[in-house]
Short mmCIF file of C-alpha atoms in Angstrom, two decimals:
data_model
loop_
_atom_site.label_atom_id
_atom_site.label_comp_id
_atom_site.label_asym_id
_atom_site.label_seq_id
_atom_site.Cartn_x
_atom_site.Cartn_y
_atom_site.Cartn_z
CA MET A 1 121.74 110.60 118.72
CA LYS A 2 124.60 109.00 117.72
CA LYS A 3 125.56 107.75 121.31
CA ILE A 4 122.00 106.38 121.72
CA LYS A 5 122.36 104.22 118.51
CA TRP A 6 126.04 102.96 119.92
CA LYS A 7 124.48 102.26 123.04
CA LYS A 8 121.77 99.80 121.02
CA ILE A 9 124.68 98.01 119.04
CA LEU A 10 127.02 97.81 122.21
CA VAL A 11 124.37 96.03 124.75
CA PRO A 12 123.60 93.10 122.18
CA ILE A 13 126.95 92.77 121.49
CA SER A 14 128.12 92.92 125.31
CA ALA A 15 125.29 90.29 126.00
CA VAL A 16 126.78 87.72 123.32
CA PHE A 17 130.21 88.32 124.49
CA MET A 18 129.47 87.45 127.89
CA GLY A 19 126.99 84.65 126.91
CA PHE A 20 130.22 83.17 125.11
CA VAL A 21 132.64 83.85 127.92
CA LEU A 22 130.49 82.02 130.43
CA GLY A 23 130.03 79.04 128.33
CA ALA A 24 133.75 79.11 128.21
CA VAL A 25 133.84 79.34 131.95
CA VAL A 26 131.56 76.23 132.24
CA MET A 27 133.72 74.22 129.64
CA ILE A 28 136.56 75.02 131.59
CA ILE A 29 135.44 74.16 134.98
CA SER A 30 134.07 70.86 133.47
CA GLY A 31 137.53 69.89 132.24
CA TYR A 32 137.00 70.83 128.49
CA ASN A 33 139.21 73.16 126.58
CA PRO A 34 136.55 76.12 125.22
CA ILE A 35 138.81 76.67 122.18
CA PHE A 36 138.22 73.40 120.64
CA GLY A 37 134.80 73.45 121.58
CA TYR A 38 133.95 76.71 119.87
CA GLN A 39 136.00 75.57 117.19
CA ASP A 40 134.01 72.31 116.69
CA LEU A 41 130.93 74.08 116.88
CA PHE A 42 131.69 76.58 114.38
CA ASN A 43 133.16 73.78 112.05
CA GLN A 44 129.94 72.10 112.43
CA VAL A 45 128.08 75.10 110.61
CA PHE A 46 130.72 76.35 108.58
CA GLY A 47 132.87 73.66 107.76
CA THR A 48 130.36 71.59 105.32
CA ALA A 49 127.50 73.08 102.89
CA ARG A 50 125.08 70.78 104.37
CA GLY A 51 126.11 72.23 108.11
CA PHE A 52 125.32 76.00 106.54
CA GLY A 53 122.32 75.09 104.70
CA GLU A 54 120.63 73.63 107.87
CA MET A 55 121.78 76.85 109.74
CA VAL A 56 120.06 79.06 107.24
CA GLN A 57 116.90 76.98 107.19
CA THR A 58 116.74 76.91 110.99
CA THR A 59 117.07 80.86 110.68
CA GLY A 60 113.75 81.19 108.84
CA PRO A 61 111.07 80.32 111.66
CA LEU A 62 113.43 82.38 114.19
CA ILE A 63 113.12 85.37 112.35
CA LEU A 64 109.27 85.21 111.86
CA GLU A 65 108.51 84.52 115.60
CA ALA A 66 110.96 87.26 116.71
CA LEU A 67 108.99 89.51 113.98
CA ALA A 68 105.86 88.15 115.87
CA PHE A 69 107.04 89.51 119.15
CA SER A 70 108.11 92.46 117.74
CA VAL A 71 104.80 93.82 116.12
CA ALA A 72 103.34 93.10 119.64
CA MET A 73 105.97 94.53 121.97
CA LYS A 74 106.06 97.86 119.80
CA ALA A 75 102.15 98.26 120.62
CA GLY A 76 103.25 97.80 124.23
CA LEU A 77 101.90 94.12 124.38
CA PHE A 78 104.15 91.31 125.80
CA ASN A 79 102.86 88.41 123.39
CA ILE A 80 104.20 85.12 125.24
CA GLY A 81 101.65 83.09 122.69
CA MET A 82 103.83 82.72 119.69
CA SER A 83 104.69 79.11 120.38
CA GLY A 84 100.72 78.47 120.27
CA GLN A 85 100.06 80.73 117.30
CA ALA A 86 103.26 78.74 115.61
CA LEU A 87 101.60 75.51 116.32
CA ALA A 88 98.23 76.37 115.02
CA GLY A 89 100.01 77.26 111.83
CA TRP A 90 101.91 74.50 111.51
CA PHE A 91 98.84 71.97 112.35
CA GLY A 92 96.45 74.08 109.85
CA SER A 93 99.00 74.19 106.89
CA ILE A 94 99.87 70.18 107.32
CA TRP A 95 96.19 69.46 107.57
CA PHE A 96 95.24 71.32 104.29
CA ALA A 97 98.13 69.74 102.35
CA LEU A 98 97.09 66.52 103.10
CA SER A 99 93.36 67.07 102.75
CA PHE A 100 94.12 68.56 99.12
CA PRO A 101 97.22 66.84 97.76
CA ASP A 102 96.13 67.10 93.94
CA VAL A 103 96.19 70.98 94.08
CA PRO A 104 98.94 72.25 91.86
CA ARG A 105 102.05 73.07 93.48
CA VAL A 106 101.92 76.72 92.26
CA LEU A 107 98.61 76.89 94.19
CA LEU A 108 98.96 74.42 97.24
CA ILE A 109 101.81 76.39 98.82
CA PRO A 110 100.60 79.65 98.98
CA LEU A 111 97.40 78.41 100.10
CA MET A 112 99.34 76.47 102.65
CA ILE A 113 100.84 79.58 103.70
CA VAL A 114 97.51 81.56 103.88
CA VAL A 115 95.85 78.70 106.14
CA GLY A 116 98.85 78.75 108.46
CA MET A 117 98.86 82.63 108.73
CA PHE A 118 95.28 82.74 109.18
CA ALA A 119 95.06 79.98 111.77
CA GLY A 120 98.15 81.87 113.89
CA ALA A 121 96.24 85.19 113.25
CA ILE A 122 92.92 83.67 115.12
CA VAL A 123 94.73 82.53 118.12
CA GLY A 124 96.66 85.71 118.25
CA LEU A 125 93.42 87.66 117.62
CA ILE A 126 91.65 85.99 120.79
CA PRO A 127 94.17 87.78 123.52
CA GLY A 128 94.25 90.88 121.33
CA LEU A 129 90.52 91.30 121.82
CA LEU A 130 90.47 90.77 125.46
CA LYS A 131 93.03 93.23 125.96
CA ALA A 132 91.35 95.85 123.88
CA TRP A 133 87.58 95.27 125.04
CA LEU A 134 88.38 93.84 128.52
CA GLY A 135 91.58 95.01 129.76
CA THR A 136 92.75 91.09 130.34
CA SER A 137 96.25 90.81 130.67
CA GLU A 138 97.85 89.82 127.31
CA VAL A 139 100.65 87.87 129.03
CA ILE A 140 98.09 85.45 131.29
CA VAL A 141 95.87 84.64 128.01
CA THR A 142 98.72 84.23 125.63
CA ILE A 143 100.54 81.77 128.17
CA MET A 144 96.94 79.93 128.44
CA MET A 145 96.52 79.88 124.62
CA ASN A 146 99.86 77.89 124.68
CA TYR A 147 98.35 75.11 126.53
CA VAL A 148 94.68 75.15 124.65
CA ILE A 149 96.38 74.90 121.07
CA VAL A 150 98.82 71.99 122.37
CA TYR A 151 95.59 70.02 123.37
CA LEU A 152 93.37 71.17 120.73
CA THR A 153 95.72 70.21 117.98
CA THR A 154 96.16 66.70 119.77
CA PHE A 155 92.34 66.52 119.99
CA LEU A 156 91.82 67.20 116.41
CA LEU A 157 94.70 64.45 115.29
CA TYR A 158 93.38 61.98 117.20
CA ASP A 159 89.56 62.45 116.86
CA VAL A 160 88.70 64.61 114.01
CA MET A 161 91.32 64.07 111.37
CA SER A 162 90.45 61.67 108.46
CA LYS A 163 92.28 58.27 109.49
CA SER A 164 93.77 58.11 105.66
CA ILE A 165 95.94 61.01 106.73
CA ILE A 166 97.34 59.71 109.82
CA SER A 167 100.58 57.69 110.03
CA SER A 168 100.07 54.14 109.56
CA THR A 169 103.01 53.57 112.20
CA SER A 170 101.94 56.02 114.86
CA LYS A 171 98.68 57.58 115.79
CA ASP A 172 100.67 60.43 117.15
CA GLN A 173 101.62 62.12 113.95
CA THR A 174 100.26 62.42 110.23
CA MET A 175 101.32 61.32 106.86
CA PRO A 176 104.24 63.52 105.17
CA ILE A 177 102.96 65.93 102.68
CA GLY A 178 102.90 65.37 99.17
CA VAL A 179 105.50 66.29 96.59
CA ASN A 180 102.93 69.30 95.54
CA ALA A 181 103.47 70.77 99.07
CA ASN A 182 106.98 70.32 99.60
CA PHE A 183 109.08 73.41 100.06
CA LYS A 184 112.19 71.75 98.68
CA LEU A 185 113.93 73.55 95.87
CA GLY A 186 116.41 71.03 93.68
CA TRP A 187 118.95 73.96 93.21
CA LEU A 188 118.94 74.87 97.08
CA SER A 189 119.58 71.16 97.70
CA SER A 190 122.14 70.77 95.70
CA LEU A 191 123.88 74.20 96.89
CA SER A 192 123.49 72.92 100.24
CA ASN A 193 124.60 68.97 100.01
CA ASN A 194 120.96 67.78 100.26
CA SER A 195 120.68 69.75 103.45
CA THR A 196 116.72 70.56 104.67
CA LEU A 197 117.30 74.20 103.27
CA ASN A 198 114.15 75.12 101.57
CA MET A 199 112.03 78.19 100.08
CA GLY A 200 110.74 79.29 103.99
CA ILE A 201 114.05 81.15 104.48
CA PHE A 202 112.68 83.31 101.54
CA PHE A 203 109.30 83.82 102.89
CA ALA A 204 111.14 84.68 106.17
CA LEU A 205 113.15 87.29 104.50
CA ILE A 206 110.41 89.00 102.44
CA ALA A 207 108.45 89.35 105.95
CA LEU A 208 111.76 90.96 107.26
CA VAL A 209 111.66 93.51 104.56
CA VAL A 210 107.71 93.91 104.68
CA MET A 211 107.80 94.69 108.47
CA ALA A 212 111.10 97.04 108.48
CA PHE A 213 109.03 98.90 106.05
CA VAL A 214 105.79 98.87 108.00
CA PHE A 215 107.96 99.82 111.09
CA LYS A 216 109.76 102.67 109.52
CA LYS A 217 107.89 104.22 106.60
CA SER A 218 104.24 103.45 107.37
CA THR A 219 101.31 105.65 108.97
CA PHE A 220 100.43 101.96 111.08
CA GLY A 221 104.11 101.76 112.10
CA TYR A 222 104.14 105.10 113.75
CA GLU A 223 100.73 104.28 114.99
CA ILE A 224 101.69 100.89 116.68
CA LYS A 225 104.92 103.07 118.09
CA ALA A 226 102.81 105.94 119.31
CA VAL A 227 100.13 103.11 121.11
CA GLY A 228 103.17 101.46 122.75
CA LEU A 229 104.55 104.65 124.38
CA ASN A 230 101.37 106.13 125.62
CA PRO A 231 98.13 104.77 124.73
CA ASP A 232 96.11 108.01 126.46
CA ALA A 233 98.25 110.33 124.49
CA SER A 234 97.66 108.36 121.15
CA GLU A 235 93.74 108.37 122.09
CA TYR A 236 94.16 112.08 122.55
CA ALA A 237 95.88 112.41 118.94
CA GLY A 238 92.98 110.38 117.27
CA ILE A 239 94.88 107.28 117.44
CA SER A 240 92.51 104.08 118.51
CA SER A 241 94.38 102.20 120.94
CA LYS A 242 91.77 99.35 120.87
CA ARG A 243 92.41 99.27 116.93
CA ILE A 244 96.10 98.97 117.23
CA ILE A 245 96.00 96.46 120.04
CA ILE A 246 93.74 94.34 118.16
CA VAL A 247 95.47 94.50 114.57
CA SER A 248 98.82 94.24 116.10
CA MET A 249 98.05 91.00 117.83
CA LEU A 250 96.35 89.81 114.41
CA ILE A 251 99.44 90.59 112.66
CA ALA A 252 101.84 89.19 115.33
CA GLY A 253 99.73 85.79 115.44
CA ALA A 254 99.76 85.56 111.46
CA LEU A 255 103.79 86.03 111.33
CA ALA A 256 104.31 83.43 114.10
CA GLY A 257 101.39 81.26 112.20
CA LEU A 258 104.07 81.58 108.74
CA GLY A 259 106.77 80.41 111.14
CA GLY A 260 104.84 77.52 112.37
CA VAL A 261 104.18 76.78 108.44
CA VAL A 262 107.75 77.13 107.41
CA TYR A 263 109.01 74.81 110.72
CA GLY A 264 106.45 72.05 109.70
CA ALA A 265 107.05 72.03 106.21
CA ASN A 266 110.29 70.67 107.11
CA TYR A 267 109.73 68.74 110.12
CA GLN A 268 111.58 65.25 110.40
CA GLY A 269 113.05 66.17 106.94
CA VAL A 270 109.56 64.96 105.24
CA GLY A 271 106.73 67.67 106.53
CA ASN A 272 104.42 66.39 108.77
CA PHE A 273 102.34 67.18 111.93
CA VAL A 274 103.36 65.55 115.36
CA SER A 275 101.32 65.79 118.34
CA GLN A 276 103.34 67.96 120.95
CA SER A 277 103.36 67.50 124.55
CA ALA A 278 104.70 70.76 125.26
CA SER A 279 104.89 74.56 123.53
CA LEU A 280 107.03 74.93 120.87
CA ASP A 281 110.79 75.99 121.38
CA ILE A 282 110.56 78.41 118.37
CA GLY A 283 108.17 80.60 119.97
CA PHE A 284 110.46 81.11 123.00
CA ASN A 285 113.64 81.33 120.85
CA GLY A 286 111.66 83.69 118.76
CA MET A 287 111.07 86.05 121.89
CA ALA A 288 114.74 85.99 122.65
CA VAL A 289 116.11 86.84 119.08
CA ALA A 290 113.74 89.66 119.18
CA LEU A 291 115.21 91.26 122.42
CA LEU A 292 118.71 90.40 121.54
CA GLY A 293 118.02 92.54 118.21
CA GLU A 294 116.21 95.35 119.97
CA LEU A 295 113.04 94.70 118.05
CA ASN A 296 114.88 96.00 114.80
CA PRO A 297 114.45 93.95 111.76
CA VAL A 298 118.17 94.28 111.17
CA GLY A 299 119.03 93.22 114.83
CA ILE A 300 116.80 90.28 114.39
CA PHE A 301 118.31 89.20 111.26
CA PHE A 302 121.81 88.99 112.86
CA SER A 303 120.16 87.81 116.24
CA ALA A 304 118.69 84.91 114.33
CA ILE A 305 121.76 83.92 112.70
CA LEU A 306 123.66 83.60 115.72
CA PHE A 307 120.62 81.70 117.58
CA SER A 308 120.48 79.54 114.66
CA ILE A 309 124.40 78.71 114.79
CA LEU A 310 124.45 77.92 118.08
CA GLN A 311 121.58 75.40 117.64
CA THR A 312 122.98 73.77 114.52
CA GLY A 313 126.40 73.90 115.74
CA GLY A 314 125.46 72.07 119.10
CA PRO A 315 126.07 68.54 118.03
CA GLY A 316 129.73 69.51 116.80
CA LEU A 317 130.78 69.57 120.58
CA ASN A 318 130.33 65.90 120.49
CA PHE A 319 133.83 65.70 118.37
CA ASP A 320 135.77 66.42 121.70
CA SER A 321 133.00 65.03 123.99
CA ILE A 322 131.68 68.09 125.41
CA PRO A 323 127.94 68.15 126.07
CA THR A 324 125.77 69.70 123.63
CA GLU A 325 123.84 71.52 126.57
CA ILE A 326 126.99 74.10 126.74
CA THR A 327 125.09 75.84 123.74
CA SER A 328 122.19 76.04 125.86
CA ILE A 329 124.28 77.58 128.67
CA VAL A 330 125.41 80.05 126.12
CA ILE A 331 121.82 80.83 124.90
CA ALA A 332 120.46 81.52 128.29
CA SER A 333 123.30 83.47 129.44
CA ILE A 334 122.75 86.00 126.28
CA ILE A 335 119.11 86.03 127.43
CA PHE A 336 120.10 86.80 130.93
CA PHE A 337 122.39 89.73 130.39
CA ILE A 338 119.86 91.01 127.74
CA ALA A 339 117.01 91.00 130.46
CA ILE A 340 119.60 92.75 132.93
CA LYS A 341 119.39 95.57 130.60
CA PHE A 342 115.67 95.83 130.65
CA VAL A 343 115.61 95.94 134.50
CA PHE A 344 118.16 98.36 134.85
CA GLU A 345 116.12 100.52 132.11
CA HIS A 346 112.83 100.11 134.16
CA LEU A 347 114.76 101.26 137.47
CA TYR A 348 115.98 104.03 136.02
CA SER A 349 112.47 105.16 134.32
CA ARG A 350 111.05 104.56 137.89
CA LYS A 351 113.62 106.95 139.34
CA SER A 352 113.11 109.43 136.81
CA LYS A 353 109.33 109.76 137.36
CA LYS A 354 110.11 109.94 141.34
CA GLU A 355 112.18 112.90 140.40
CA VAL A 356 109.92 114.71 138.26
CA ALA A 357 106.81 114.05 140.90
#
């Protein structure tokens, strides 16, 4: 048992180490000093209160998107639709906030969260229903849904939204949300030297604790894992795999939608919606965070921090004229080495089945 636990810890650590090594090799080949490069990267994050605040703020949406992927993955579903689910949550929450600006803050922010989670849940529910009742591949449907939501939100922005809440300088974006919808907290801004850090990180941490409890202590968490491991055996034991598939995708969509709310309430430092030409990066980054964290809430927490450090620390590389794309290479390398683990596990599983047969 201890050996298995150590394996689960060592694989992600090894992947991170190899990612940083590969990033260093690329810097050396390109004529840059990797020691100075990584020093600048970490100084950007930990050298100032503002940099640290931006890192913490970036962590929130990553945690929520990773949780969304984990819920579905534990049920045996590969949810690639977090980008669309997050975009729906972002759009819905901003539209609601701009439509009802005079609602008191104590009510408006919770309502924004409910609307965003509901929008994300609906987008997650569609592939869940198709998978449960028609056996349609959730991978294909969620990929398609990402594009559907991109174009749907653009259409709603251009042709349905009231012109009074569209920006006067660009038809591609809304007005910023009002004071009552703002997620900023004065004491957080003061602590982080006026960074964009806001209450969104607390919503992410609450979701993390709740999902940790669901996975470890609840009957539903057990049912999710049972269906993910063997749907047929679960049905025999009285667990409806259709129900678990639908509810898992519903919860995944709601979490991703909340990630979109937290992301959008801080967008461009003012909180508005901007028409997107492609899927949001946070969905795919959340998937990587979940895989690196072994789908475990504790692992997801630390994995999200690592990805956030790389993303917010990237601009620091410019101090030594090192391209910020180096951080993308490190992230991609980490994902690659994590993926290798899943490939070997799949091959080993196939080999074991053949030997049993």
